[in-house]
Short mmCIF file of C-alpha atoms and ligand atoms in Angstrom, two decimals:
data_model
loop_
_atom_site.label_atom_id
_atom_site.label_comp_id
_atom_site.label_asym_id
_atom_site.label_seq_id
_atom_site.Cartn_x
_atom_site.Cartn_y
_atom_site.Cartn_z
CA UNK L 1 55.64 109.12 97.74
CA UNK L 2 54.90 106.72 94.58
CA UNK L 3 54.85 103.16 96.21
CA UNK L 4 57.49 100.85 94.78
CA UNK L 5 54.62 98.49 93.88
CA UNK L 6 50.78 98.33 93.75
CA UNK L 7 49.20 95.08 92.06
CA UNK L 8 45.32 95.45 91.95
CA UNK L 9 42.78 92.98 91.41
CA UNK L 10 45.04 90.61 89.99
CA UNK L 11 43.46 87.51 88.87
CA UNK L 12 44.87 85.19 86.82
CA UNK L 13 44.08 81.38 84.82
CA UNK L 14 46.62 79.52 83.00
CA UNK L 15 45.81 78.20 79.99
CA UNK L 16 44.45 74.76 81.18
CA UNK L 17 42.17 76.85 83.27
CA UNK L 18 43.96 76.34 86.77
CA UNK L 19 43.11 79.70 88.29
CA UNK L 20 46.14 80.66 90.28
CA UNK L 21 45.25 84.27 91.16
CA UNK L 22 41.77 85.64 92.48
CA UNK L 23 42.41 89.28 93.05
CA UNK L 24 45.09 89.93 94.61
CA UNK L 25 45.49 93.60 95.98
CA UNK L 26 48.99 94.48 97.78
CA UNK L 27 50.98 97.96 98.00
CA UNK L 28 54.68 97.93 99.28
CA UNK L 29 55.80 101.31 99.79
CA UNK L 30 59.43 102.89 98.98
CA UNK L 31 62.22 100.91 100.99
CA UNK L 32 59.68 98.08 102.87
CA UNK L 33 61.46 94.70 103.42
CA UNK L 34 58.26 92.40 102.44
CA UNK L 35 57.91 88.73 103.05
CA UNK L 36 55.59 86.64 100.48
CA UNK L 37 54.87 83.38 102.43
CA UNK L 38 52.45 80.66 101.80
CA UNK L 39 51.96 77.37 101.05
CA UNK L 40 53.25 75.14 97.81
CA UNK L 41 50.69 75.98 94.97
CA UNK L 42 49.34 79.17 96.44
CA UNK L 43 50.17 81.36 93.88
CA UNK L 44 53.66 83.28 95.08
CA UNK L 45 55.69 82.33 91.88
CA UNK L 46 52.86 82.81 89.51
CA UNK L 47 52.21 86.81 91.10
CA UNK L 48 55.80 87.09 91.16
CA UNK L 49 55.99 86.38 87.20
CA UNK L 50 53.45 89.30 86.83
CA UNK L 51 55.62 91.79 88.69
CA UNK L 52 57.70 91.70 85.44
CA UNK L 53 55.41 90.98 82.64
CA UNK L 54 56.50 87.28 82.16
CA UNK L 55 52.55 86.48 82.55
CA UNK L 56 50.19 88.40 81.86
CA UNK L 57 46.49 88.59 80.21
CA UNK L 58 44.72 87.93 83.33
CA UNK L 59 42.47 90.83 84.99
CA UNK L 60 44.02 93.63 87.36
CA UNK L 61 47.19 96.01 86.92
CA UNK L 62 50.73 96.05 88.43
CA UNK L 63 52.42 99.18 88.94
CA UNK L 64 55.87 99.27 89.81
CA UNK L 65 57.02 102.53 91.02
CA UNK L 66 53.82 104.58 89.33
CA UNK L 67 54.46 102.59 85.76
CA UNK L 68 52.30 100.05 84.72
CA UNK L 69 53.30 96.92 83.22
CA UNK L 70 51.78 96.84 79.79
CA UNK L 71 53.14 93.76 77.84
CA UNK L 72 52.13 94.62 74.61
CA UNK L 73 54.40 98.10 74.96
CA UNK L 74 58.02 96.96 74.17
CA UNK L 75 59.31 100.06 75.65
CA UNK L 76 57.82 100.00 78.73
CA UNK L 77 58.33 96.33 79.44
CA UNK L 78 62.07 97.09 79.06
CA UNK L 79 61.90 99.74 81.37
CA UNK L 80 59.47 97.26 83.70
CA UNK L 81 62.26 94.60 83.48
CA UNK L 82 64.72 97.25 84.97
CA UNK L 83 62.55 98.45 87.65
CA UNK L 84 61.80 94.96 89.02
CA UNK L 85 64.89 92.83 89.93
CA UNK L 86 64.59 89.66 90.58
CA UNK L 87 67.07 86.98 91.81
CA UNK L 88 66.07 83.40 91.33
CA UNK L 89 66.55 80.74 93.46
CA UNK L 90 69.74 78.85 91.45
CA UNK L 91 72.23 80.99 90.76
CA UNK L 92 73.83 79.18 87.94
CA UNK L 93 70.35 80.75 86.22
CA UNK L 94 71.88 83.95 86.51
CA UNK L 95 75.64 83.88 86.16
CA UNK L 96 77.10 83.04 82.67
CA UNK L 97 79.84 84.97 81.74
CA UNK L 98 83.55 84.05 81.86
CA UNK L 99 83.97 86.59 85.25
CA UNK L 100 81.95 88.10 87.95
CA UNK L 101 82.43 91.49 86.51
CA UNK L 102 81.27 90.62 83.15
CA UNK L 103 78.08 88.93 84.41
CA UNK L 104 77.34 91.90 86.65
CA UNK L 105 77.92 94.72 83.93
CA UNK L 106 76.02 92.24 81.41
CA UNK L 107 72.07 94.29 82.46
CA UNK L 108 73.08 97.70 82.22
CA UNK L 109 75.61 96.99 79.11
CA UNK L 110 72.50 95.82 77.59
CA UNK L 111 70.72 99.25 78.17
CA UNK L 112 73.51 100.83 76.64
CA UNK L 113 75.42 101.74 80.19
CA UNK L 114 79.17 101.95 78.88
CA UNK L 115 82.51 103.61 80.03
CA UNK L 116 82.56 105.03 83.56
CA UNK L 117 78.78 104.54 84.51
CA UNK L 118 79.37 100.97 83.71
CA UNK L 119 82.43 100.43 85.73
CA UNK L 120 80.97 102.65 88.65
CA UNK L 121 77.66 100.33 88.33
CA UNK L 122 79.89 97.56 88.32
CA UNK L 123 81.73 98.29 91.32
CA UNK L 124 79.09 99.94 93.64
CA UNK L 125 77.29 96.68 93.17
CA UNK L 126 79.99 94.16 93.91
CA UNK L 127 80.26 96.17 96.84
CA UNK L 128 77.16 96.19 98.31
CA UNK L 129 77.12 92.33 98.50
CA UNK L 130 80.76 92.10 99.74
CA UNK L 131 82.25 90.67 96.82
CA UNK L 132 84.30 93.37 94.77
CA UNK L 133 87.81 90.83 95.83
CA UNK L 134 85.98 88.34 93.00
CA UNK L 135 85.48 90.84 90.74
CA UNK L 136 88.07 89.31 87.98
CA UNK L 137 87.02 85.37 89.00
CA UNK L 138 85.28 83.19 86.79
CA UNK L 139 81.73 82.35 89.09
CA UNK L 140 82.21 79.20 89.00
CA UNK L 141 84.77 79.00 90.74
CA UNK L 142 83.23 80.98 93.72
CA UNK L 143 81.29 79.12 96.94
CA UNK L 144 77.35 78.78 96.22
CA UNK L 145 76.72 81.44 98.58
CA UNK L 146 79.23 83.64 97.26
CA UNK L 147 77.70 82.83 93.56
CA UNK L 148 74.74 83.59 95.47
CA UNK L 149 75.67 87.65 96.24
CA UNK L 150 76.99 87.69 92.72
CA UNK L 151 73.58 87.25 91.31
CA UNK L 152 72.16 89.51 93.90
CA UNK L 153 74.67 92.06 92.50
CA UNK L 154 73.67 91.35 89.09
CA UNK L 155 70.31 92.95 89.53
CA UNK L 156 71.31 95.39 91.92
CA UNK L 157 73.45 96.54 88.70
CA UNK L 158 70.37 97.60 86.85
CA UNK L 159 69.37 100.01 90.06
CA UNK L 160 65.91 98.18 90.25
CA UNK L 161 62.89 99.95 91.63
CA UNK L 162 62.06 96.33 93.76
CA UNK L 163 64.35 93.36 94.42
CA UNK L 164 62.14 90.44 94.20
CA UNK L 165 64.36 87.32 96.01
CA UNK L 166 63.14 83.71 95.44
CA UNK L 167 64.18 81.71 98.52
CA UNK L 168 67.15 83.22 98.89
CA UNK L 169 68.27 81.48 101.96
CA UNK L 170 68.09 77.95 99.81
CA UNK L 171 71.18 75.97 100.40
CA UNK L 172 73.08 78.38 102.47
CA UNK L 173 75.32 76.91 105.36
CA UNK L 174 74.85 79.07 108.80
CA UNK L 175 77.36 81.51 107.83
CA UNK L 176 76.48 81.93 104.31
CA UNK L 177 73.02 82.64 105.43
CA UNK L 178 74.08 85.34 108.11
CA UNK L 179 76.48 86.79 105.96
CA UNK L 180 73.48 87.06 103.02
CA UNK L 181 71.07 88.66 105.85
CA UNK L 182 73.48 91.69 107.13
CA UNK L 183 73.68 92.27 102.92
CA UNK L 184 70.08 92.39 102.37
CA UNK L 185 69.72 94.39 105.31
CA UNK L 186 71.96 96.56 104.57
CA UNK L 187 70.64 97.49 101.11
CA UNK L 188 68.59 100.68 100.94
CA UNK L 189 65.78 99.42 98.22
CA UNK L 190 62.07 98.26 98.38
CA UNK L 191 62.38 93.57 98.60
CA UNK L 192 60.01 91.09 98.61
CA UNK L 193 61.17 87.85 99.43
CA UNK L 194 59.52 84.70 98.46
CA UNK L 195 59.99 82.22 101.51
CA UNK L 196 59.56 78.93 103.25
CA UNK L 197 62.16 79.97 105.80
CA UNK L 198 59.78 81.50 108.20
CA UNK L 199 62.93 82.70 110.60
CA UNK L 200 64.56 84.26 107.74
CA UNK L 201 61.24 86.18 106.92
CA UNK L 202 61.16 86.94 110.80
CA UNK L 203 64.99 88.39 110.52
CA UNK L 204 64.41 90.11 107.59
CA UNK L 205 60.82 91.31 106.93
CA UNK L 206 59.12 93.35 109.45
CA UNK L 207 56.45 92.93 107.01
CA UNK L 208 54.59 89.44 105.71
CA UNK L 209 51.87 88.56 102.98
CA UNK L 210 50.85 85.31 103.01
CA UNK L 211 49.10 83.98 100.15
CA UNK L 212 46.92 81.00 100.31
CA UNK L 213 45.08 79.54 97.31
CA UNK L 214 45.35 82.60 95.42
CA UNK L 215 44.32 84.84 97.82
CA UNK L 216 45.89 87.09 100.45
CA UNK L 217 44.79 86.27 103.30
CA UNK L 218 46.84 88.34 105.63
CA UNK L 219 49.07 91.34 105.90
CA UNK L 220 50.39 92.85 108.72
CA UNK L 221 53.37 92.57 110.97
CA UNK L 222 56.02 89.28 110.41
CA UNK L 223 56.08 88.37 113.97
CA UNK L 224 52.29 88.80 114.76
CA UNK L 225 51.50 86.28 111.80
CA UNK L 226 53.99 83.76 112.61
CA UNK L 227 52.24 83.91 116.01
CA UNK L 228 48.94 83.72 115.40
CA UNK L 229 48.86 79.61 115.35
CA UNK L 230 45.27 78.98 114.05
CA UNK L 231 46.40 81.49 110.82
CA UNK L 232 49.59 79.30 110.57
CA UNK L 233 48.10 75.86 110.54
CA UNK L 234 45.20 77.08 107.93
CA UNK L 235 47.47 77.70 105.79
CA UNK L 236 50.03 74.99 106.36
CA UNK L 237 53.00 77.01 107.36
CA UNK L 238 55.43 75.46 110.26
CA UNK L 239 57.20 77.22 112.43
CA UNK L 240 61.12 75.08 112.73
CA UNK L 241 61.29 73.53 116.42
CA UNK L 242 62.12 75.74 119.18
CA UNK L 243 61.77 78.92 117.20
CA UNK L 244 59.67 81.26 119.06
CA UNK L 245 58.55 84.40 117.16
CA UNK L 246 56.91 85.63 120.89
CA UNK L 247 59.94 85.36 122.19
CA UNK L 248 61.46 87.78 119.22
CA UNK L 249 59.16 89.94 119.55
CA UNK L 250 59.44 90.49 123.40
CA UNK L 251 63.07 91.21 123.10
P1 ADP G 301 53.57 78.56 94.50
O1 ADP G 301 54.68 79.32 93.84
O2 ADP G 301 52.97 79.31 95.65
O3 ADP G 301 53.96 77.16 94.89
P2 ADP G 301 52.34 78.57 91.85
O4 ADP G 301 52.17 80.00 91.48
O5 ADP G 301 53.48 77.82 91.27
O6 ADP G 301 52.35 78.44 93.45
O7 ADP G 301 51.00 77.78 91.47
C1 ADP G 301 49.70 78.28 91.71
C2 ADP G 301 48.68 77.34 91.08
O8 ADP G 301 48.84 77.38 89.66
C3 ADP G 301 48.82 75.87 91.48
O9 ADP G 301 47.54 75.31 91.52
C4 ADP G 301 49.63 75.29 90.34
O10 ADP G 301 49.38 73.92 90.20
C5 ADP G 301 49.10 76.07 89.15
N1 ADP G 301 50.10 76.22 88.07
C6 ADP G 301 51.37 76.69 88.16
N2 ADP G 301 51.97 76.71 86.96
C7 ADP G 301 51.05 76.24 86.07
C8 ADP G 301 51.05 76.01 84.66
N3 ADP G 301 52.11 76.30 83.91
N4 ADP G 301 49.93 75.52 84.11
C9 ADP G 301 48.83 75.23 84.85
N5 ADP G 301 48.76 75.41 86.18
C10 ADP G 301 49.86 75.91 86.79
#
């Protein structure tokens, strides 16, 4: 099966000359819950705005679900922007519309969804993140972790290829953050989640990249990495007191 996403030798210098990527390779096959961990500076948002074209001009391809992002191509940058989802950390980024149905119909509207597809969109979305009741609501009226699934649904609207999630757990109170968790793991599409929130990567990832000063420098299974203590403290990532990934893992 076509993987949802293959970068290749991505490398990458912004225009002051900072290099930010050096080659990073990383597949993430069809329906993989993928953590992207590392610390501040290491390059996660900067390979995260090449999943959609937003940089570009560096060395190395992305291909997301066998296309590959070619900036120059209007079309295919469209169809890019579609494929790969992503929900940013503030919701207020993402929700402007006078309702909650409004913002979530506002992606496919623009790629000329209309009618029945639209509303069907529309509600198979709201549904998935529990929040079809809010439908007719203006969002800001809704909690932040209820604005929160709303922008979630917002992308899932556009039946992405990848949802890419920036911090997602970010602000959430206890139950906000469990109730976001059984969403995400309900959903039956490819993620990548940008985190600090090592647990959450643990609960939701069975799979972690971490990227350290532009580099991968590991991939493999969430719990063995957040285990491995010398790979943790290289790379300046801190496990919350008392949490215990051995202990997960032996369950
Ligand atoms: P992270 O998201 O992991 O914190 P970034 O991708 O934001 O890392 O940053 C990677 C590197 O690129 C850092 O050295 C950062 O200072 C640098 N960087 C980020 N944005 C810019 C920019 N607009 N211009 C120059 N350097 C930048």
């Amino acid at each position: 099966m076509t993987p949802s996403l293959e970068v290749s030798g991505l490398a990458y210098a912004y225009p002051d000359g900072t290099q930010a990527l050096f080659g990073v390779n990383v597949t993430i096959g069809r329906g993989e819950r993928v953590a992207l961990l590392g610390p501040n500076g290491a390059g996660k948002t900067t390979l995260v705005l090449h999943l959609n074209g937003i940089l570009h001009g560096g060395a190395g391809t992305v291909r997301v679900g066998g296309l590959t992002v070619d900036p120059e191509d209007r079309r295919t940058l469209r169809e890019i922007r579609r494929r790969v989802g992503i929900v940013f950390q503030d919701p207020d980024d993402q929700l402007f519309m006078p309702t909650v149905r409004e913002d979530v119909a506002f992606g496919p509207a623009n790629l000329g969804v209309t009618g029945a597809e639209l509303d069907r969109r529309v509600e198979r979305a709201l549904t998935q993140v529990g929040m079809l009741h809010a439908a007719d609501r203006p969002p800001q009226h809704l909690s932040f972790g209820q604005r929160r699934r709303v922008a979630v649904a917002t992308v899932l609207a556009m039946e992405p290829e990848i949802l890419v999630l920036d911090e997602p757990s970010s602000n959430l109170d206890p139950a906000g953050r469990r109730e976001l968790a059984e969403i995400l793991t309900g959903l039956d599409v490819t993620m990548l989640m940008v985190t600090h929130d090592l647990p959450y990567a643990a609960e939701l990832c069975p799979r972690s990249l971490i990227l350290s000063g532009g580099v991968i420098v590991a991939d493999g299974p969430t719990l063995d990495l957040l285990a491995d203590e010398p790979l943790m403290r290289a790379h300046r990532l801190e496990l919350p007191y008392g949490f215990d990934p051995r202990a997960i893992a032996s369950r």
